[in-house]
mmCIF file of C-alpha atoms (C1' of nucleotides) in Angstrom:
data_model
loop_
_atom_site.group_PDB
_atom_site.id
_atom_site.type_symbol
_atom_site.label_atom_id
_atom_site.label_comp_id
_atom_site.label_asym_id
_atom_site.label_seq_id
_atom_site.Cartn_x
_atom_site.Cartn_y
_atom_site.Cartn_z
ATOM 1 C CA MET A 1 -13.019 -7.556 17.534
ATOM 2 C CA THR A 2 -13.371 -7.635 21.243
ATOM 3 C CA ASP A 3 -11.441 -7.854 24.445
ATOM 4 C CA LEU A 4 -7.843 -7.099 25.226
ATOM 5 C CA LEU A 5 -8.438 -3.611 23.959
ATOM 6 C CA ALA A 6 -8.023 -2.190 27.403
ATOM 7 C CA ASN A 7 -4.424 -3.369 27.442
ATOM 8 C CA ARG A 8 -3.506 -2.189 23.998
ATOM 9 C CA ASP A 9 -1.843 0.894 25.381
ATOM 10 C CA ALA A 10 0.596 -1.414 27.104
ATOM 11 C CA TRP A 11 1.669 -3.038 23.882
ATOM 12 C CA LEU A 12 4.260 -1.885 21.503
ATOM 13 C CA MET A 13 3.457 -2.950 17.994
ATOM 14 C CA THR A 14 7.022 -2.925 16.828
ATOM 15 C CA ASN A 15 6.599 -6.512 15.704
ATOM 16 C CA CYS A 16 3.405 -6.055 13.745
ATOM 17 C CA SER A 17 3.267 -8.444 10.803
ATOM 18 C CA ILE A 18 1.093 -6.061 8.820
ATOM 19 C CA ALA A 19 3.651 -3.288 9.161
ATOM 20 C CA ARG A 20 6.445 -5.689 8.218
ATOM 21 C CA THR A 21 4.571 -6.793 5.144
ATOM 22 C CA LEU A 22 3.940 -3.200 4.175
ATOM 23 C CA ASP A 23 7.664 -2.548 4.468
ATOM 24 C CA VAL A 24 8.004 -4.910 1.508
ATOM 25 C CA VAL A 25 4.898 -4.251 -0.567
ATOM 26 C CA GLY A 26 3.505 -1.070 0.970
ATOM 27 C CA ASN A 27 3.331 1.043 -2.125
ATOM 28 C CA ARG A 28 1.074 1.209 -5.093
ATOM 29 C CA SER A 29 3.513 0.374 -7.840
ATOM 30 C CA THR A 30 4.912 -2.674 -6.063
ATOM 31 C CA LEU A 31 1.486 -4.160 -5.549
ATOM 32 C CA LEU A 32 0.493 -3.456 -9.130
ATOM 33 C CA LEU A 33 3.653 -5.106 -10.375
ATOM 34 C CA LEU A 34 2.755 -8.160 -8.326
ATOM 35 C CA ARG A 35 -0.721 -8.047 -9.841
ATOM 36 C CA GLU A 36 0.863 -8.178 -13.275
ATOM 37 C CA ALA A 37 3.218 -10.972 -12.288
ATOM 38 C CA SER A 38 0.265 -12.947 -10.948
ATOM 39 C CA LEU A 39 -1.576 -12.397 -14.233
ATOM 40 C CA GLY A 40 1.373 -13.778 -16.131
ATOM 41 C CA THR A 41 3.336 -10.730 -17.250
ATOM 42 C CA ARG A 42 7.018 -11.535 -17.497
ATOM 43 C CA ARG A 43 8.842 -8.940 -19.535
ATOM 44 C CA PHE A 44 10.177 -5.610 -18.369
ATOM 45 C CA ASP A 45 8.454 -3.387 -20.891
ATOM 46 C CA ASP A 46 5.145 -5.117 -20.361
ATOM 47 C CA PHE A 47 5.356 -4.561 -16.614
ATOM 48 C CA ALA A 48 5.983 -0.855 -17.048
ATOM 49 C CA ALA A 49 3.305 -0.388 -19.692
ATOM 50 C CA ARG A 50 0.572 -2.453 -18.057
ATOM 51 C CA VAL A 51 1.078 -0.968 -14.614
ATOM 52 C CA GLY A 52 1.381 2.503 -16.098
ATOM 53 C CA ILE A 53 4.635 3.493 -14.450
ATOM 54 C CA SER A 54 7.809 4.879 -15.944
ATOM 55 C CA GLU A 55 10.716 2.641 -16.784
ATOM 56 C CA PRO A 56 13.014 3.952 -14.050
ATOM 57 C CA VAL A 57 10.375 3.180 -11.455
ATOM 58 C CA ALA A 58 9.670 -0.233 -12.929
ATOM 59 C CA ALA A 59 13.379 -1.054 -12.913
ATOM 60 C CA ALA A 60 13.799 0.018 -9.292
ATOM 61 C CA ARG A 61 10.718 -1.832 -8.023
ATOM 62 C CA LEU A 62 11.405 -5.008 -9.951
ATOM 63 C CA LYS A 63 14.952 -5.018 -8.663
ATOM 64 C CA GLN A 64 13.695 -4.651 -5.121
ATOM 65 C CA LEU A 65 11.121 -7.384 -5.588
ATOM 66 C CA VAL A 66 13.847 -9.734 -6.782
ATOM 67 C CA ALA A 67 16.061 -8.735 -3.846
ATOM 68 C CA ASP A 68 13.169 -9.426 -1.480
ATOM 69 C CA GLY A 69 12.606 -12.816 -3.052
ATOM 70 C CA LEU A 70 9.084 -12.191 -4.348
ATOM 71 C CA LEU A 71 10.135 -12.408 -7.976
ATOM 72 C CA GLU A 72 12.794 -14.503 -9.591
ATOM 73 C CA ARG A 73 14.737 -13.279 -12.549
ATOM 74 C CA ARG A 74 15.726 -15.961 -14.919
ATOM 75 C CA PRO A 75 16.839 -16.277 -18.498
ATOM 76 C CA TYR A 76 14.486 -17.534 -21.128
ATOM 77 C CA GLN A 77 14.427 -17.695 -24.864
ATOM 78 C CA GLU A 78 11.564 -17.529 -27.302
ATOM 79 C CA PRO A 79 12.094 -19.401 -30.552
ATOM 80 C CA GLY A 80 14.056 -17.256 -32.950
ATOM 81 C CA GLN A 81 14.651 -14.621 -30.319
ATOM 82 C CA ARG A 82 17.741 -13.971 -28.301
ATOM 83 C CA THR A 83 17.944 -14.923 -24.635
ATOM 84 C CA ARG A 84 16.311 -12.535 -22.209
ATOM 85 C CA ASP A 85 15.451 -12.322 -18.572
ATOM 86 C CA GLU A 86 11.940 -12.789 -17.331
ATOM 87 C CA TYR A 87 10.431 -12.075 -13.944
ATOM 88 C CA VAL A 88 8.304 -14.787 -12.391
ATOM 89 C CA LEU A 89 6.600 -15.043 -9.032
ATOM 90 C CA THR A 90 8.358 -17.146 -6.432
ATOM 91 C CA ASP A 91 6.413 -19.120 -3.879
ATOM 92 C CA LYS A 92 7.000 -16.282 -1.437
ATOM 93 C CA GLY A 93 5.504 -13.853 -3.924
ATOM 94 C CA ALA A 94 2.621 -16.136 -4.823
ATOM 95 C CA GLN A 95 1.573 -16.208 -1.192
ATOM 96 C CA LEU A 96 0.620 -12.558 -1.552
ATOM 97 C CA VAL A 97 -2.082 -13.490 -4.035
ATOM 98 C CA PRO A 98 -4.749 -13.586 -1.306
ATOM 99 C CA VAL A 99 -3.920 -9.951 -0.587
ATOM 100 C CA LEU A 100 -4.419 -9.113 -4.254
ATOM 101 C CA VAL A 101 -7.669 -11.065 -4.402
ATOM 102 C CA ALA A 102 -8.956 -9.318 -1.288
ATOM 103 C CA LEU A 103 -8.029 -5.913 -2.698
ATOM 104 C CA ARG A 104 -9.702 -6.789 -5.968
ATOM 105 C CA GLN A 105 -12.916 -7.909 -4.400
ATOM 106 C CA TRP A 106 -13.164 -4.782 -2.265
ATOM 107 C CA GLY A 107 -12.707 -2.709 -5.401
ATOM 108 C CA ASP A 108 -15.311 -4.786 -7.233
ATOM 109 C CA THR A 109 -17.773 -4.036 -4.451
ATOM 110 C CA TRP A 110 -17.024 -0.430 -3.623
ATOM 111 C CA ALA A 111 -15.138 1.168 -6.465
ATOM 112 C CA ALA A 112 -16.035 -0.593 -9.683
ATOM 113 C CA ASP A 113 -17.113 1.076 -12.870
ATOM 114 C CA PRO A 114 -20.904 1.107 -13.293
ATOM 115 C CA ALA A 115 -20.401 -1.365 -16.126
ATOM 116 C CA GLY A 116 -18.811 -3.778 -13.684
ATOM 117 C CA PRO A 117 -15.290 -4.988 -12.994
ATOM 118 C CA ALA A 118 -12.769 -5.405 -15.790
ATOM 119 C CA VAL A 119 -11.944 -8.988 -14.975
ATOM 120 C CA TRP A 120 -12.973 -11.660 -12.563
ATOM 121 C CA LEU A 121 -11.219 -14.696 -11.188
ATOM 122 C CA ALA A 122 -12.382 -18.212 -11.890
ATOM 123 C CA HIS A 123 -11.305 -21.424 -10.234
ATOM 124 C CA HIS A 124 -9.203 -23.170 -12.848
ATOM 125 C CA ASP A 125 -10.641 -26.565 -11.995
ATOM 126 C CA CYS A 126 -14.348 -25.777 -11.913
ATOM 127 C CA GLY A 127 -14.821 -22.277 -13.344
ATOM 128 C CA ALA A 128 -16.624 -20.854 -10.317
ATOM 129 C CA GLU A 129 -15.782 -17.370 -9.074
ATOM 130 C CA VAL A 130 -13.051 -17.117 -6.456
ATOM 131 C CA HIS A 131 -13.144 -14.969 -3.333
ATOM 132 C CA ALA A 132 -10.896 -14.327 -0.373
ATOM 133 C CA VAL A 133 -12.694 -15.373 2.795
ATOM 134 C CA LEU A 134 -11.814 -15.606 6.456
ATOM 135 C CA ARG A 135 -11.872 -19.052 7.968
ATOM 136 C CA CYS A 136 -10.784 -20.431 11.290
ATOM 137 C CA ALA A 137 -8.771 -23.582 11.834
ATOM 138 C CA ALA A 138 -11.930 -25.321 13.008
ATOM 139 C CA GLY A 139 -13.431 -24.731 9.590
ATOM 140 C CA HIS A 140 -15.920 -21.988 10.407
ATOM 141 C CA ASP A 141 -16.453 -18.996 8.200
ATOM 142 C CA VAL A 142 -15.566 -15.859 10.134
ATOM 143 C CA ASP A 143 -17.036 -12.378 9.823
ATOM 144 C CA PRO A 144 -14.749 -9.350 9.960
ATOM 145 C CA ASP A 145 -16.213 -8.529 13.356
ATOM 146 C CA GLY A 146 -15.899 -12.078 14.622
ATOM 147 C CA LEU A 147 -12.192 -11.769 15.343
ATOM 148 C CA ASP A 148 -10.420 -11.712 18.689
ATOM 149 C CA VAL A 149 -6.906 -10.385 19.002
ATOM 150 C CA ARG A 150 -4.657 -12.576 21.117
ATOM 151 C CA PRO A 151 -1.109 -11.842 22.257
ATOM 152 C CA GLY A 152 1.541 -13.896 20.481
ATOM 153 C CA PRO A 153 5.038 -14.960 21.468
ATOM 154 C CA GLY A 154 6.683 -12.023 19.761
ATOM 155 C CA LEU A 155 4.659 -9.422 21.592
ATOM 156 C CA ILE A 156 6.699 -6.831 23.411
ATOM 157 C CA ARG A 157 5.011 -5.392 26.414
ATOM 158 C CA THR A 158 5.995 -2.140 27.984
ATOM 159 C CA ASN A 159 6.906 -2.187 31.640
ATOM 160 C CA ALA A 160 3.608 -0.528 32.399
ATOM 161 C CA GLU A 161 1.155 -2.648 34.368
ATOM 162 C CA MET B 1 -3.085 -18.422 -13.770
ATOM 163 C CA THR B 2 -3.478 -19.573 -17.288
ATOM 164 C CA ASP B 3 -4.969 -18.628 -20.601
ATOM 165 C CA LEU B 4 -6.063 -15.285 -21.947
ATOM 166 C CA LEU B 5 -2.562 -14.058 -21.371
ATOM 167 C CA ALA B 6 -1.925 -13.830 -25.056
ATOM 168 C CA ASN B 7 -4.612 -11.171 -25.321
ATOM 169 C CA ARG B 8 -3.530 -9.129 -22.362
ATOM 170 C CA ASP B 9 -1.774 -6.653 -24.568
ATOM 171 C CA ALA B 10 -5.124 -5.847 -26.073
ATOM 172 C CA TRP B 11 -6.616 -4.920 -22.741
ATOM 173 C CA LEU B 12 -6.471 -1.639 -21.010
ATOM 174 C CA MET B 13 -6.578 -2.061 -17.292
ATOM 175 C CA THR B 14 -8.008 1.348 -16.626
ATOM 176 C CA ASN B 15 -10.825 -0.304 -14.729
ATOM 177 C CA CYS B 16 -8.716 -2.507 -12.510
ATOM 178 C CA SER B 17 -10.356 -3.022 -9.133
ATOM 179 C CA ILE B 18 -7.014 -3.478 -7.438
ATOM 180 C CA ALA B 19 -5.785 -0.131 -8.698
ATOM 181 C CA ARG B 20 -9.035 1.499 -7.635
ATOM 182 C CA THR B 21 -8.753 0.040 -4.177
ATOM 183 C CA LEU B 22 -5.171 1.224 -3.923
ATOM 184 C CA ASP B 23 -6.340 4.703 -4.837
ATOM 185 C CA VAL B 24 -8.179 4.646 -1.515
ATOM 186 C CA VAL B 25 -5.899 2.632 0.777
ATOM 187 C CA GLY B 26 -2.691 2.450 -1.205
ATOM 188 C CA ASN B 27 -0.332 3.834 1.348
ATOM 189 C CA ARG B 28 1.228 2.555 4.482
ATOM 190 C CA SER B 29 -0.247 4.942 7.011
ATOM 191 C CA THR B 30 -3.804 4.497 5.744
ATOM 192 C CA LEU B 31 -3.614 0.736 6.008
ATOM 193 C CA LEU B 32 -2.079 0.913 9.469
ATOM 194 C CA LEU B 33 -4.824 3.272 10.603
ATOM 195 C CA LEU B 34 -7.352 0.739 9.380
ATOM 196 C CA ARG B 35 -5.466 -1.941 11.275
ATOM 197 C CA GLU B 36 -5.859 0.119 14.417
ATOM 198 C CA ALA B 37 -9.511 0.799 13.743
ATOM 199 C CA SER B 38 -10.092 -2.913 13.256
ATOM 200 C CA LEU B 39 -8.336 -3.611 16.546
ATOM 201 C CA GLY B 40 -10.662 -1.204 18.305
ATOM 202 C CA THR B 41 -8.729 2.042 18.493
ATOM 203 C CA ARG B 42 -11.082 5.004 18.444
ATOM 204 C CA ARG B 43 -9.368 8.142 19.621
ATOM 205 C CA PHE B 44 -7.203 10.481 17.613
ATOM 206 C CA ASP B 45 -4.143 10.445 19.815
ATOM 207 C CA ASP B 46 -4.220 6.683 20.100
ATOM 208 C CA PHE B 47 -4.309 6.317 16.331
ATOM 209 C CA ALA B 48 -1.283 8.535 15.894
ATOM 210 C CA ALA B 49 0.687 6.935 18.715
ATOM 211 C CA ARG B 50 -0.095 3.316 17.909
ATOM 212 C CA VAL B 51 0.531 3.645 14.200
ATOM 213 C CA GLY B 52 3.644 5.662 14.874
ATOM 214 C CA ILE B 53 2.822 8.624 12.663
ATOM 215 C CA SER B 54 2.765 12.326 13.397
ATOM 216 C CA GLU B 55 -0.420 14.132 14.284
ATOM 217 C CA PRO B 56 -0.649 16.116 11.044
ATOM 218 C CA VAL B 57 -0.458 12.914 9.044
ATOM 219 C CA ALA B 58 -2.959 11.162 11.291
ATOM 220 C CA ALA B 59 -5.362 14.086 10.939
ATOM 221 C CA ALA B 60 -5.072 14.145 7.154
ATOM 222 C CA ARG B 61 -5.448 10.374 6.703
ATOM 223 C CA LEU B 62 -8.325 10.041 9.150
ATOM 224 C CA LYS B 63 -10.109 12.888 7.433
ATOM 225 C CA GLN B 64 -9.678 11.177 4.096
ATOM 226 C CA LEU B 65 -10.835 7.852 5.481
ATOM 227 C CA VAL B 66 -13.998 9.519 6.766
ATOM 228 C CA ALA B 67 -14.501 11.251 3.420
ATOM 229 C CA ASP B 68 -14.120 7.920 1.656
ATOM 230 C CA GLY B 69 -16.636 6.312 3.978
ATOM 231 C CA LEU B 70 -14.318 3.766 5.564
ATOM 232 C CA LEU B 71 -14.501 5.363 8.975
ATOM 233 C CA GLU B 72 -17.349 7.137 10.637
ATOM 234 C CA ARG B 73 -16.751 10.027 12.986
ATOM 235 C CA ARG B 74 -19.265 10.273 15.728
ATOM 236 C CA PRO B 75 -19.562 11.921 19.104
ATOM 237 C CA TYR B 76 -19.258 9.905 22.249
ATOM 238 C CA GLN B 77 -18.896 10.623 25.908
ATOM 239 C CA GLU B 78 -17.144 8.710 28.637
ATOM 240 C CA PRO B 79 -18.604 9.166 32.104
ATOM 241 C CA GLY B 80 -17.229 12.283 33.733
ATOM 242 C CA GLN B 81 -15.550 13.349 30.486
ATOM 243 C CA ARG B 82 -16.643 15.845 27.966
ATOM 244 C CA THR B 83 -18.056 14.854 24.588
ATOM 245 C CA ARG B 84 -15.547 13.838 21.969
ATOM 246 C CA ASP B 85 -15.452 12.350 18.514
ATOM 247 C CA GLU B 86 -14.436 8.792 17.885
ATOM 248 C CA TYR B 87 -13.560 7.035 14.651
ATOM 249 C CA VAL B 88 -15.190 3.697 13.998
ATOM 250 C CA LEU B 89 -15.079 1.366 11.030
ATOM 251 C CA THR B 90 -18.060 1.464 8.725
ATOM 252 C CA ASP B 91 -19.261 -1.618 6.929
ATOM 253 C CA LYS B 92 -17.340 -0.430 3.893
ATOM 254 C CA GLY B 93 -14.213 -0.185 5.993
ATOM 255 C CA ALA B 94 -14.781 -3.511 7.715
ATOM 256 C CA GLN B 95 -14.839 -5.234 4.359
ATOM 257 C CA LEU B 96 -11.150 -4.447 4.058
ATOM 258 C CA VAL B 97 -10.413 -6.684 7.022
ATOM 259 C CA PRO B 98 -9.642 -9.661 4.752
ATOM 260 C CA VAL B 99 -6.912 -7.536 3.170
ATOM 261 C CA LEU B 100 -5.452 -6.838 6.602
ATOM 262 C CA VAL B 101 -5.677 -10.485 7.601
ATOM 263 C CA ALA B 102 -3.973 -11.559 4.380
ATOM 264 C CA LEU B 103 -1.204 -8.997 4.883
ATOM 265 C CA ARG B 104 -0.772 -10.146 8.470
ATOM 266 C CA GLN B 105 -0.492 -13.778 7.606
ATOM 267 C CA TRP B 106 2.079 -13.136 4.906
ATOM 268 C CA GLY B 107 4.109 -11.177 7.440
ATOM 269 C CA ASP B 108 3.707 -13.960 9.990
ATOM 270 C CA THR B 109 5.115 -16.403 7.462
ATOM 271 C CA TRP B 110 7.831 -14.398 5.797
ATOM 272 C CA ALA B 111 8.785 -11.455 7.961
ATOM 273 C CA ALA B 112 8.064 -12.304 11.570
ATOM 274 C CA ASP B 113 10.432 -11.870 14.436
ATOM 275 C CA PRO B 114 12.255 -15.115 15.330
ATOM 276 C CA ALA B 115 10.238 -15.095 18.546
ATOM 277 C CA GLY B 116 7.060 -15.246 16.479
ATOM 278 C CA PRO B 117 4.297 -12.808 15.608
ATOM 279 C CA ALA B 118 3.168 -10.154 18.058
ATOM 280 C CA VAL B 119 -0.477 -11.110 17.950
ATOM 281 C CA TRP B 120 -2.689 -13.682 16.322
ATOM 282 C CA LEU B 121 -6.334 -13.712 15.398
ATOM 283 C CA ALA B 122 -8.800 -16.068 16.985
ATOM 284 C CA HIS B 123 -12.341 -16.840 15.927
ATOM 285 C CA HIS B 124 -14.476 -15.168 18.561
ATOM 286 C CA ASP B 125 -16.935 -18.054 18.665
ATOM 287 C CA CYS B 126 -14.548 -20.992 18.907
ATOM 288 C CA GLY B 127 -11.072 -19.632 19.603
ATOM 289 C CA ALA B 128 -9.399 -21.251 16.604
ATOM 290 C CA GLU B 129 -6.880 -19.318 14.536
ATOM 291 C CA VAL B 130 -8.253 -17.343 11.596
ATOM 292 C CA HIS B 131 -6.745 -17.196 8.124
ATOM 293 C CA ALA B 132 -7.585 -15.578 4.826
ATOM 294 C CA VAL B 133 -8.107 -18.287 2.220
ATOM 295 C CA LEU B 134 -9.208 -18.405 -1.387
ATOM 296 C CA ARG B 135 -12.410 -20.248 -2.099
ATOM 297 C CA CYS B 136 -14.555 -20.588 -5.159
ATOM 298 C CA ALA B 137 -18.311 -20.264 -5.284
ATOM 299 C CA ALA B 138 -18.576 -24.026 -5.613
ATOM 300 C CA GLY B 139 -16.907 -24.368 -2.226
ATOM 301 C CA HIS B 140 -13.474 -25.575 -3.287
ATOM 302 C CA ASP B 141 -10.297 -24.291 -1.723
ATOM 303 C CA VAL B 142 -8.202 -22.606 -4.395
ATOM 304 C CA ASP B 143 -4.439 -22.347 -4.641
ATOM 305 C CA PRO B 144 -2.827 -19.076 -5.730
ATOM 306 C CA ASP B 145 -1.885 -20.747 -8.994
ATOM 307 C CA GLY B 146 -5.317 -22.245 -9.525
ATOM 308 C CA LEU B 147 -6.829 -19.014 -10.771
ATOM 309 C CA ASP B 148 -8.033 -18.164 -14.251
ATOM 310 C CA VAL B 149 -8.515 -14.572 -15.312
ATOM 311 C CA ARG B 150 -11.745 -13.968 -17.191
ATOM 312 C CA PRO B 151 -12.858 -10.778 -18.919
ATOM 313 C CA GLY B 152 -15.631 -8.936 -17.102
ATOM 314 C CA PRO B 153 -18.314 -6.530 -18.315
ATOM 315 C CA GLY B 154 -16.232 -3.457 -17.508
ATOM 316 C CA LEU B 155 -13.275 -4.524 -19.573
ATOM 317 C CA ILE B 156 -12.176 -2.019 -22.163
ATOM 318 C CA ARG B 157 -10.512 -3.521 -25.167
ATOM 319 C CA THR B 158 -8.305 -1.573 -27.456
ATOM 320 C CA ASN B 159 -9.204 -1.544 -31.119
ATOM 321 C CA ALA B 160 -6.308 -3.884 -31.784
ATOM 322 C CA GLU B 161 -7.337 -7.328 -32.955
ATOM 323 C "C1'" DC C 1 29.579 -5.728 -39.306
ATOM 324 C "C1'" DA C 2 26.101 -1.965 -39.135
ATOM 325 C "C1'" DC C 3 21.546 -1.790 -37.413
ATOM 326 C "C1'" DC C 4 17.589 -2.702 -34.567
ATOM 327 C "C1'" DT C 5 15.209 -3.913 -30.448
ATOM 328 C "C1'" DG C 6 14.551 -5.081 -25.686
ATOM 329 C "C1'" DA C 7 16.052 -3.888 -21.357
ATOM 330 C "C1'" DC C 8 17.535 -1.024 -18.639
ATOM 331 C "C1'" DT C 9 20.285 3.437 -16.550
ATOM 332 C "C1'" DT C 10 21.158 8.352 -16.007
ATOM 333 C "C1'" DT C 11 19.783 13.111 -15.453
ATOM 334 C "C1'" DG C 12 17.077 16.736 -13.912
ATOM 335 C "C1'" DC C 13 12.885 18.247 -12.124
ATOM 336 C "C1'" DT C 14 8.283 18.103 -9.702
ATOM 337 C "C1'" DT C 15 5.171 16.178 -6.432
ATOM 338 C "C1'" DT C 16 3.988 13.771 -2.378
ATOM 339 C "C1'" DC C 17 4.843 12.182 2.144
ATOM 340 C "C1'" DT C 18 6.224 12.761 6.613
ATOM 341 C "C1'" DC C 19 8.463 14.978 10.467
ATOM 342 C "C1'" DT C 20 9.221 18.519 14.270
ATOM 343 C "C1'" DA C 21 7.665 22.426 16.601
ATOM 344 C "C1'" DA C 22 4.414 25.507 17.759
ATOM 345 C "C1'" DG C 23 -0.321 27.340 17.861
ATOM 346 C "C1'" DT C 24 -5.498 27.005 18.426
ATOM 347 C "C1'" DC C 25 -9.804 25.926 20.513
ATOM 348 C "C1'" DA C 26 -13.385 23.979 23.350
ATOM 349 C "C1'" DG C 27 -15.045 22.040 27.716
ATOM 350 C "C1'" DC C 28 -15.000 20.222 32.363
ATOM 351 C "C1'" DC C 29 -12.396 20.923 37.007
ATOM 352 C "C1'" DG C 30 -11.532 23.428 40.869
ATOM 353 C "C1'" DC D 1 -13.153 31.868 35.276
ATOM 354 C "C1'" DG D 2 -8.290 30.246 34.718
ATOM 355 C "C1'" DG D 3 -5.933 26.135 33.800
ATOM 356 C "C1'" DC D 4 -5.571 21.561 31.872
ATOM 357 C "C1'" DT D 5 -6.350 18.113 28.414
ATOM 358 C "C1'" DG D 6 -7.754 16.123 24.122
ATOM 359 C "C1'" DA D 7 -8.002 17.055 19.444
ATOM 360 C "C1'" DC D 8 -6.506 19.029 15.989
ATOM 361 C "C1'" DT D 9 -4.241 22.878 12.604
ATOM 362 C "C1'" DT D 10 -0.425 25.659 10.767
ATOM 363 C "C1'" DA D 11 4.267 26.433 9.238
ATOM 364 C "C1'" DG D 12 8.592 25.065 7.572
ATOM 365 C "C1'" DA D 13 11.746 21.658 5.941
ATOM 366 C "C1'" DG D 14 13.732 17.230 4.440
ATOM 367 C "C1'" DA D 15 13.283 12.685 2.240
ATOM 368 C "C1'" DA D 16 11.163 9.695 -0.990
ATOM 369 C "C1'" DA D 17 8.742 8.665 -5.131
ATOM 370 C "C1'" DG D 18 7.491 9.685 -9.581
ATOM 371 C "C1'" DC D 19 7.927 11.518 -14.484
ATOM 372 C "C1'" DA D 20 9.983 12.660 -19.123
ATOM 373 C "C1'" DA D 21 13.735 12.531 -22.093
ATOM 374 C "C1'" DA D 22 17.910 10.837 -23.437
ATOM 375 C "C1'" DG D 23 21.727 7.537 -23.145
ATOM 376 C "C1'" DT D 24 23.818 2.755 -22.830
ATOM 377 C "C1'" DC D 25 24.580 -1.955 -23.994
ATOM 378 C "C1'" DA D 26 24.206 -6.597 -25.730
ATOM 379 C "C1'" DG D 27 22.604 -10.038 -28.872
ATOM 380 C "C1'" DG D 28 20.334 -11.385 -33.145
ATOM 381 C "C1'" DT D 29 19.173 -9.866 -38.049
ATOM 382 C "C1'" DG D 30 20.302 -8.735 -42.616
#
DNA sequence: CACCTGACTTTGCTTTCTCTAAGTCAGCCG
DNA sequence: CGGCTGACTTAGAGAAAGCAAAGTCAGGTG
């Protein structure tokens, strides 16, 4: 990260996309519920139990996730069972999977049990391990310190020079 | 995400790397402080002001981030100024940048101001826009729904069959 | 048609987070 | 050597998030 830092005082980050994303998924239980949804959990009780949160919290978070459009609630029926509702990831929710993968790989590296991580992610088509990586539009791999911050159209500047 | 779902009830996710990561950075202010650190902010007051949190909170979170090894606190001196401490990302902290990039790009897509995002990230070497993408060890690009979950060495199974 | 189960909701309480306002402390500046 | 500034800390209070325990409700089973 280089350059433009001198002007950062003149910027108001009221339109920061990270902050806006965190307004939606910025707490532990929400992200863990999305983890479960991405792993295929669909039923209310399973969400609560697997995430390790109480039912009232699970109900509130799931409701919010549906309201935000990350999960869709839809009826389903197992053979011989009555109809129920299940929660499934929408496309909008699925696009948070890279966040989950990046969180997982940081934990694998820096916070895993000595025995190793509990699970790992394989590419469905070829079986190789999957990682979140940074890549530029020109196709280069990018290091975390190889990023430049550039002002975008939604940037609000203060009236300071 | 396919397969192995039938057995998920038999797994205890006590060693989930996502949960462990969220134990460290699982709240809004911590992630926003890391955003600032990754953008080059170094001084206490700037962190508090740019993230939009109060000084007591900034002090507590920064202290924790140093304790967790994501930031390093070290003395520095600007010419004609007295010595001070600055906070800079460690390697451990920098490895969370993909998480921040992934959060940013989700916000750019789903929660940006109509005018567009406030900033965008360019590859320092070539200027092209940078994204977080999923890629497998064999070099394939992976879709969010092209992931398989596989049990790892640290997985704890219950004694249920 | 009484019962059971899955899926929540309600209640009451505790913990955590965050804020404002004020206080502290250490160095260079004059 | 007194004041100013940057960098925090302390104190007090309100809001938000979480938990446990109990209650509700609807549909399928017997």
